[in-house]
Amino acid sequence: MANKTPYTGAYEALPKIAKIIIQLILGAFVGGIYRIVKFFETKNIVTLVVGILALIPPIDFIFWVIDLVTEITSNKITVLAD
């Protein structure tokens, strides 16, 4: 596993129920910001582009649902968040 930044590591260290609650309330925003911060960790340009797209209102709903499902199933944002 790659070294985590303090920001992504802090989010990933939260209990599963806390991350699900955060996703329910602020999921569209958190998913985009998480991917943008993750870009600085991994330098994967796809992660940055998807993070920016995840902040655009019609698209953010799709990522909100995907991120909520992946948090429930794998306890981590995994889709297009290398």
mmCIF file of N, CA and C in Angstrom:
data_model
loop_
_atom_site.group_PDB
_atom_site.id
_atom_site.type_symbol
_atom_site.label_atom_id
_atom_site.label_comp_id
_atom_site.label_asym_id
_atom_site.label_seq_id
_atom_site.Cartn_x
_atom_site.Cartn_y
_atom_site.Cartn_z
ATOM 1 N N MET A 1 0.847 -1.178 0.000
ATOM 2 C CA MET A 1 0.000 0.000 0.000
ATOM 3 C C MET A 1 0.891 1.239 0.000
ATOM 4 N N ALA A 2 0.523 2.223 -0.771
ATOM 5 C CA ALA A 2 1.311 3.444 -0.894
ATOM 6 C C ALA A 2 1.218 4.279 0.388
ATOM 7 N N ASN A 3 2.203 5.129 0.589
ATOM 8 C CA ASN A 3 2.148 6.033 1.724
ATOM 9 C C ASN A 3 0.981 6.982 1.561
ATOM 10 N N LYS A 4 0.274 7.185 2.636
ATOM 11 C CA LYS A 4 -0.891 8.054 2.582
ATOM 12 C C LYS A 4 -0.511 9.450 3.049
ATOM 13 N N THR A 5 -1.171 10.443 2.459
ATOM 14 C CA THR A 5 -1.008 11.784 2.973
ATOM 15 C C THR A 5 -1.779 11.868 4.277
ATOM 16 N N PRO A 6 -1.495 12.851 5.102
ATOM 17 C CA PRO A 6 -2.259 12.963 6.346
ATOM 18 C C PRO A 6 -3.764 13.113 6.099
ATOM 19 N N TYR A 7 -4.138 13.690 4.975
ATOM 20 C CA TYR A 7 -5.553 13.921 4.709
ATOM 21 C C TYR A 7 -6.281 12.649 4.291
ATOM 22 N N THR A 8 -5.760 11.933 3.304
ATOM 23 C CA THR A 8 -6.434 10.694 2.898
ATOM 24 C C THR A 8 -6.298 9.638 3.980
ATOM 25 N N GLY A 9 -5.175 9.614 4.649
ATOM 26 C CA GLY A 9 -4.988 8.658 5.739
ATOM 27 C C GLY A 9 -5.937 8.910 6.888
ATOM 28 N N ALA A 10 -6.186 10.177 7.193
ATOM 29 C CA ALA A 10 -7.117 10.511 8.268
ATOM 30 C C ALA A 10 -8.540 10.086 7.906
ATOM 31 N N TYR A 11 -8.921 10.303 6.653
ATOM 32 C CA TYR A 11 -10.259 9.887 6.229
ATOM 33 C C TYR A 11 -10.385 8.373 6.244
ATOM 34 N N GLU A 12 -9.368 7.673 5.737
ATOM 35 C CA GLU A 12 -9.421 6.219 5.674
ATOM 36 C C GLU A 12 -9.363 5.581 7.052
ATOM 37 N N ALA A 13 -8.812 6.288 8.043
ATOM 38 C CA ALA A 13 -8.717 5.751 9.399
ATOM 39 C C ALA A 13 -10.018 5.891 10.185
ATOM 40 N N LEU A 14 -10.968 6.652 9.660
ATOM 41 C CA LEU A 14 -12.243 6.811 10.362
ATOM 42 C C LEU A 14 -12.987 5.477 10.425
ATOM 43 N N PRO A 15 -13.819 5.304 11.439
ATOM 44 C CA PRO A 15 -14.638 4.094 11.491
ATOM 45 C C PRO A 15 -15.603 4.040 10.305
ATOM 46 N N LYS A 16 -15.977 2.839 9.931
ATOM 47 C CA LYS A 16 -16.836 2.636 8.768
ATOM 48 C C LYS A 16 -18.142 3.406 8.882
ATOM 49 N N ILE A 17 -18.763 3.389 10.032
ATOM 50 C CA ILE A 17 -20.049 4.077 10.205
ATOM 51 C C ILE A 17 -19.887 5.582 10.045
ATOM 52 N N ALA A 18 -18.759 6.133 10.501
ATOM 53 C CA ALA A 18 -18.513 7.569 10.356
ATOM 54 C C ALA A 18 -18.362 7.939 8.883
ATOM 55 N N LYS A 19 -17.654 7.106 8.115
ATOM 56 C CA LYS A 19 -17.474 7.385 6.692
ATOM 57 C C LYS A 19 -18.798 7.264 5.936
ATOM 58 N N ILE A 20 -19.633 6.338 6.335
ATOM 59 C CA ILE A 20 -20.946 6.209 5.685
ATOM 60 C C ILE A 20 -21.809 7.426 5.982
ATOM 61 N N ILE A 21 -21.773 7.904 7.199
ATOM 62 C CA ILE A 21 -22.541 9.110 7.556
ATOM 63 C C ILE A 21 -22.020 10.321 6.791
ATOM 64 N N ILE A 22 -20.697 10.450 6.692
ATOM 65 C CA ILE A 22 -20.108 11.550 5.925
ATOM 66 C C ILE A 22 -20.535 11.454 4.468
ATOM 67 N N GLN A 23 -20.525 10.248 3.912
ATOM 68 C CA GLN A 23 -20.942 10.064 2.523
ATOM 69 C C GLN A 23 -22.416 10.412 2.334
ATOM 70 N N LEU A 24 -23.240 10.077 3.286
ATOM 71 C CA LEU A 24 -24.663 10.403 3.166
ATOM 72 C C LEU A 24 -24.910 11.908 3.191
ATOM 73 N N ILE A 25 -24.145 12.618 4.007
ATOM 74 C CA ILE A 25 -24.378 14.058 4.177
ATOM 75 C C ILE A 25 -23.601 14.885 3.150
ATOM 76 N N LEU A 26 -22.325 14.611 2.996
ATOM 77 C CA LEU A 26 -21.445 15.439 2.154
ATOM 78 C C LEU A 26 -20.762 14.632 1.059
ATOM 79 N N GLY A 27 -21.325 13.512 0.682
ATOM 80 C CA GLY A 27 -20.663 12.567 -0.206
ATOM 81 C C GLY A 27 -20.205 13.126 -1.529
ATOM 82 N N ALA A 28 -21.021 13.911 -2.190
ATOM 83 C CA ALA A 28 -20.646 14.433 -3.507
ATOM 84 C C ALA A 28 -19.402 15.319 -3.405
ATOM 85 N N PHE A 29 -19.339 16.133 -2.399
ATOM 86 C CA PHE A 29 -18.204 17.027 -2.205
ATOM 87 C C PHE A 29 -16.967 16.258 -1.740
ATOM 88 N N VAL A 30 -17.149 15.366 -0.781
ATOM 89 C CA VAL A 30 -16.029 14.626 -0.193
ATOM 90 C C VAL A 30 -15.360 13.729 -1.232
ATOM 91 N N GLY A 31 -16.140 13.075 -2.073
ATOM 92 C CA GLY A 31 -15.571 12.193 -3.091
ATOM 93 C C GLY A 31 -14.666 12.932 -4.063
ATOM 94 N N GLY A 32 -15.088 14.108 -4.506
ATOM 95 C CA GLY A 32 -14.270 14.904 -5.418
ATOM 96 C C GLY A 32 -12.996 15.403 -4.762
ATOM 97 N N ILE A 33 -13.119 15.933 -3.569
ATOM 98 C CA ILE A 33 -11.952 16.440 -2.849
ATOM 99 C C ILE A 33 -10.993 15.299 -2.513
ATOM 100 N N TYR A 34 -11.534 14.152 -2.111
ATOM 101 C CA TYR A 34 -10.698 12.992 -1.807
ATOM 102 C C TYR A 34 -9.850 12.607 -3.017
ATOM 103 N N ARG A 35 -10.467 12.580 -4.188
ATOM 104 C CA ARG A 35 -9.733 12.193 -5.400
ATOM 105 C C ARG A 35 -8.681 13.232 -5.776
ATOM 106 N N ILE A 36 -8.991 14.505 -5.590
ATOM 107 C CA ILE A 36 -8.014 15.553 -5.898
ATOM 108 C C ILE A 36 -6.812 15.455 -4.956
ATOM 109 N N VAL A 37 -7.062 15.253 -3.679
ATOM 110 C CA VAL A 37 -5.968 15.093 -2.722
ATOM 111 C C VAL A 37 -5.187 13.813 -3.014
ATOM 112 N N LYS A 38 -5.899 12.766 -3.391
ATOM 113 C CA LYS A 38 -5.254 11.496 -3.736
ATOM 114 C C LYS A 38 -4.330 11.656 -4.948
ATOM 115 N N PHE A 39 -4.676 12.563 -5.874
ATOM 116 C CA PHE A 39 -3.812 12.848 -7.024
ATOM 117 C C PHE A 39 -2.431 13.300 -6.564
ATOM 118 N N PHE A 40 -2.376 14.163 -5.557
ATOM 119 C CA PHE A 40 -1.089 14.658 -5.087
ATOM 120 C C PHE A 40 -0.265 13.553 -4.433
ATOM 121 N N GLU A 41 -0.945 12.522 -3.961
ATOM 122 C CA GLU A 41 -0.264 11.366 -3.382
ATOM 123 C C GLU A 41 0.272 10.426 -4.459
ATOM 124 N N THR A 42 -0.561 10.145 -5.479
ATOM 125 C CA THR A 42 -0.210 9.120 -6.465
ATOM 126 C C THR A 42 0.286 9.687 -7.787
ATOM 127 N N LYS A 43 0.023 10.960 -8.054
ATOM 128 C CA LYS A 43 0.389 11.612 -9.317
ATOM 129 C C LYS A 43 -0.281 10.956 -10.528
ATOM 130 N N ASN A 44 -1.442 10.368 -10.320
ATOM 131 C CA ASN A 44 -2.208 9.749 -11.408
ATOM 132 C C ASN A 44 -3.181 10.792 -11.957
ATOM 133 N N ILE A 45 -2.984 11.222 -13.187
ATOM 134 C CA ILE A 45 -3.765 12.304 -13.779
ATOM 135 C C ILE A 45 -5.243 11.937 -13.905
ATOM 136 N N VAL A 46 -5.548 10.660 -14.086
ATOM 137 C CA VAL A 46 -6.946 10.234 -14.182
ATOM 138 C C VAL A 46 -7.673 10.526 -12.872
ATOM 139 N N THR A 47 -6.995 10.318 -11.761
ATOM 140 C CA THR A 47 -7.599 10.599 -10.460
ATOM 141 C C THR A 47 -7.926 12.082 -10.326
ATOM 142 N N LEU A 48 -7.053 12.945 -10.810
ATOM 143 C CA LEU A 48 -7.307 14.385 -10.761
ATOM 144 C C LEU A 48 -8.493 14.761 -11.641
ATOM 145 N N VAL A 49 -8.518 14.261 -12.859
ATOM 146 C CA VAL A 49 -9.611 14.596 -13.780
ATOM 147 C C VAL A 49 -10.946 14.119 -13.220
ATOM 148 N N VAL A 50 -10.979 12.902 -12.703
ATOM 149 C CA VAL A 50 -12.222 12.372 -12.137
ATOM 150 C C VAL A 50 -12.605 13.156 -10.886
ATOM 151 N N GLY A 51 -11.626 13.579 -10.097
ATOM 152 C CA GLY A 51 -11.916 14.394 -8.913
ATOM 153 C C GLY A 51 -12.557 15.717 -9.277
ATOM 154 N N ILE A 52 -12.075 16.341 -10.339
ATOM 155 C CA ILE A 52 -12.667 17.600 -10.796
ATOM 156 C C ILE A 52 -14.059 17.359 -11.359
ATOM 157 N N LEU A 53 -14.206 16.299 -12.146
ATOM 158 C CA LEU A 53 -15.530 15.975 -12.695
ATOM 159 C C LEU A 53 -16.527 15.634 -11.595
ATOM 160 N N ALA A 54 -16.042 15.026 -10.513
ATOM 161 C CA ALA A 54 -16.923 14.635 -9.418
ATOM 162 C C ALA A 54 -17.473 15.835 -8.660
ATOM 163 N N LEU A 55 -16.946 17.013 -8.914
ATOM 164 C CA LEU A 55 -17.450 18.218 -8.257
ATOM 165 C C LEU A 55 -18.487 18.957 -9.096
ATOM 166 N N ILE A 56 -18.702 18.530 -10.327
ATOM 167 C CA ILE A 56 -19.678 19.172 -11.210
ATOM 168 C C ILE A 56 -21.062 18.626 -10.873
ATOM 169 N N PRO A 57 -22.034 19.508 -10.599
ATOM 170 C CA PRO A 57 -23.337 19.076 -10.072
ATOM 171 C C PRO A 57 -24.056 17.928 -10.784
ATOM 172 N N PRO A 58 -24.218 17.865 -12.078
ATOM 173 C CA PRO A 58 -24.959 16.698 -12.605
ATOM 174 C C PRO A 58 -24.190 15.386 -12.453
ATOM 175 N N ILE A 59 -22.869 15.469 -12.456
ATOM 176 C CA ILE A 59 -22.047 14.273 -12.387
ATOM 177 C C ILE A 59 -21.829 13.839 -10.948
ATOM 178 N N ASP A 60 -21.855 14.772 -10.001
ATOM 179 C CA ASP A 60 -21.533 14.437 -8.617
ATOM 180 C C ASP A 60 -22.502 13.432 -8.004
ATOM 181 N N PHE A 61 -23.741 13.411 -8.468
ATOM 182 C CA PHE A 61 -24.710 12.448 -7.942
ATOM 183 C C PHE A 61 -24.282 11.020 -8.262
ATOM 184 N N ILE A 62 -23.766 10.813 -9.462
ATOM 185 C CA ILE A 62 -23.313 9.476 -9.864
ATOM 186 C C ILE A 62 -22.163 9.021 -8.963
ATOM 187 N N PHE A 63 -21.193 9.898 -8.748
ATOM 188 C CA PHE A 63 -20.068 9.535 -7.897
ATOM 189 C C PHE A 63 -20.486 9.408 -6.437
ATOM 190 N N TRP A 64 -21.476 10.175 -6.016
ATOM 191 C CA TRP A 64 -21.977 10.056 -4.651
ATOM 192 C C TRP A 64 -22.518 8.654 -4.410
ATOM 193 N N VAL A 65 -23.302 8.150 -5.333
ATOM 194 C CA VAL A 65 -23.867 6.802 -5.203
ATOM 195 C C VAL A 65 -22.746 5.752 -5.253
ATOM 196 N N ILE A 66 -21.840 5.887 -6.205
ATOM 197 C CA ILE A 66 -20.737 4.924 -6.340
ATOM 198 C C ILE A 66 -19.875 4.919 -5.082
ATOM 199 N N ASP A 67 -19.532 6.096 -4.572
ATOM 200 C CA ASP A 67 -18.691 6.178 -3.379
ATOM 201 C C ASP A 67 -19.411 5.621 -2.152
ATOM 202 N N LEU A 68 -20.695 5.869 -2.042
ATOM 203 C CA LEU A 68 -21.457 5.330 -0.914
ATOM 204 C C LEU A 68 -21.456 3.799 -0.958
ATOM 205 N N VAL A 69 -21.676 3.235 -2.128
ATOM 206 C CA VAL A 69 -21.683 1.773 -2.266
ATOM 207 C C VAL A 69 -20.301 1.198 -1.959
ATOM 208 N N THR A 70 -19.240 1.823 -2.459
ATOM 209 C CA THR A 70 -17.901 1.283 -2.192
ATOM 210 C C THR A 70 -17.503 1.449 -0.729
ATOM 211 N N GLU A 71 -17.967 2.505 -0.079
ATOM 212 C CA GLU A 71 -17.711 2.646 1.362
ATOM 213 C C GLU A 71 -18.409 1.535 2.137
ATOM 214 N N ILE A 72 -19.626 1.209 1.750
ATOM 215 C CA ILE A 72 -20.367 0.161 2.443
ATOM 216 C C ILE A 72 -19.733 -1.207 2.190
ATOM 217 N N THR A 73 -19.341 -1.469 0.951
ATOM 218 C CA THR A 73 -18.842 -2.804 0.615
ATOM 219 C C THR A 73 -17.368 -3.017 0.938
ATOM 220 N N SER A 74 -16.522 -2.024 0.670
ATOM 221 C CA SER A 74 -15.082 -2.246 0.867
ATOM 222 C C SER A 74 -14.440 -1.290 1.872
ATOM 223 N N ASN A 75 -15.241 -0.437 2.497
ATOM 224 C CA ASN A 75 -14.761 0.491 3.517
ATOM 225 C C ASN A 75 -13.717 1.479 2.975
ATOM 226 N N LYS A 76 -13.813 1.805 1.673
ATOM 227 C CA LYS A 76 -12.841 2.713 1.064
ATOM 228 C C LYS A 76 -13.411 3.217 -0.260
ATOM 229 N N ILE A 77 -13.092 4.450 -0.612
ATOM 230 C CA ILE A 77 -13.428 4.956 -1.934
ATOM 231 C C ILE A 77 -12.449 4.315 -2.904
ATOM 232 N N THR A 78 -12.975 3.514 -3.837
ATOM 233 C CA THR A 78 -12.070 2.745 -4.698
ATOM 234 C C THR A 78 -12.224 3.047 -6.184
ATOM 235 N N VAL A 79 -13.386 3.453 -6.631
ATOM 236 C CA VAL A 79 -13.636 3.619 -8.064
ATOM 237 C C VAL A 79 -12.940 4.879 -8.558
ATOM 238 N N LEU A 80 -11.995 4.702 -9.482
ATOM 239 C CA LEU A 80 -11.224 5.790 -10.092
ATOM 240 C C LEU A 80 -10.547 6.681 -9.064
ATOM 241 N N ALA A 81 -10.064 6.073 -8.002
ATOM 242 C CA ALA A 81 -9.332 6.800 -6.967
ATOM 243 C C ALA A 81 -8.048 6.058 -6.666
ATOM 244 N N ASP A 82 -7.174 5.988 -7.654
ATOM 245 C CA ASP A 82 -5.910 5.259 -7.488
ATOM 246 C C ASP A 82 -5.040 5.919 -6.467
#
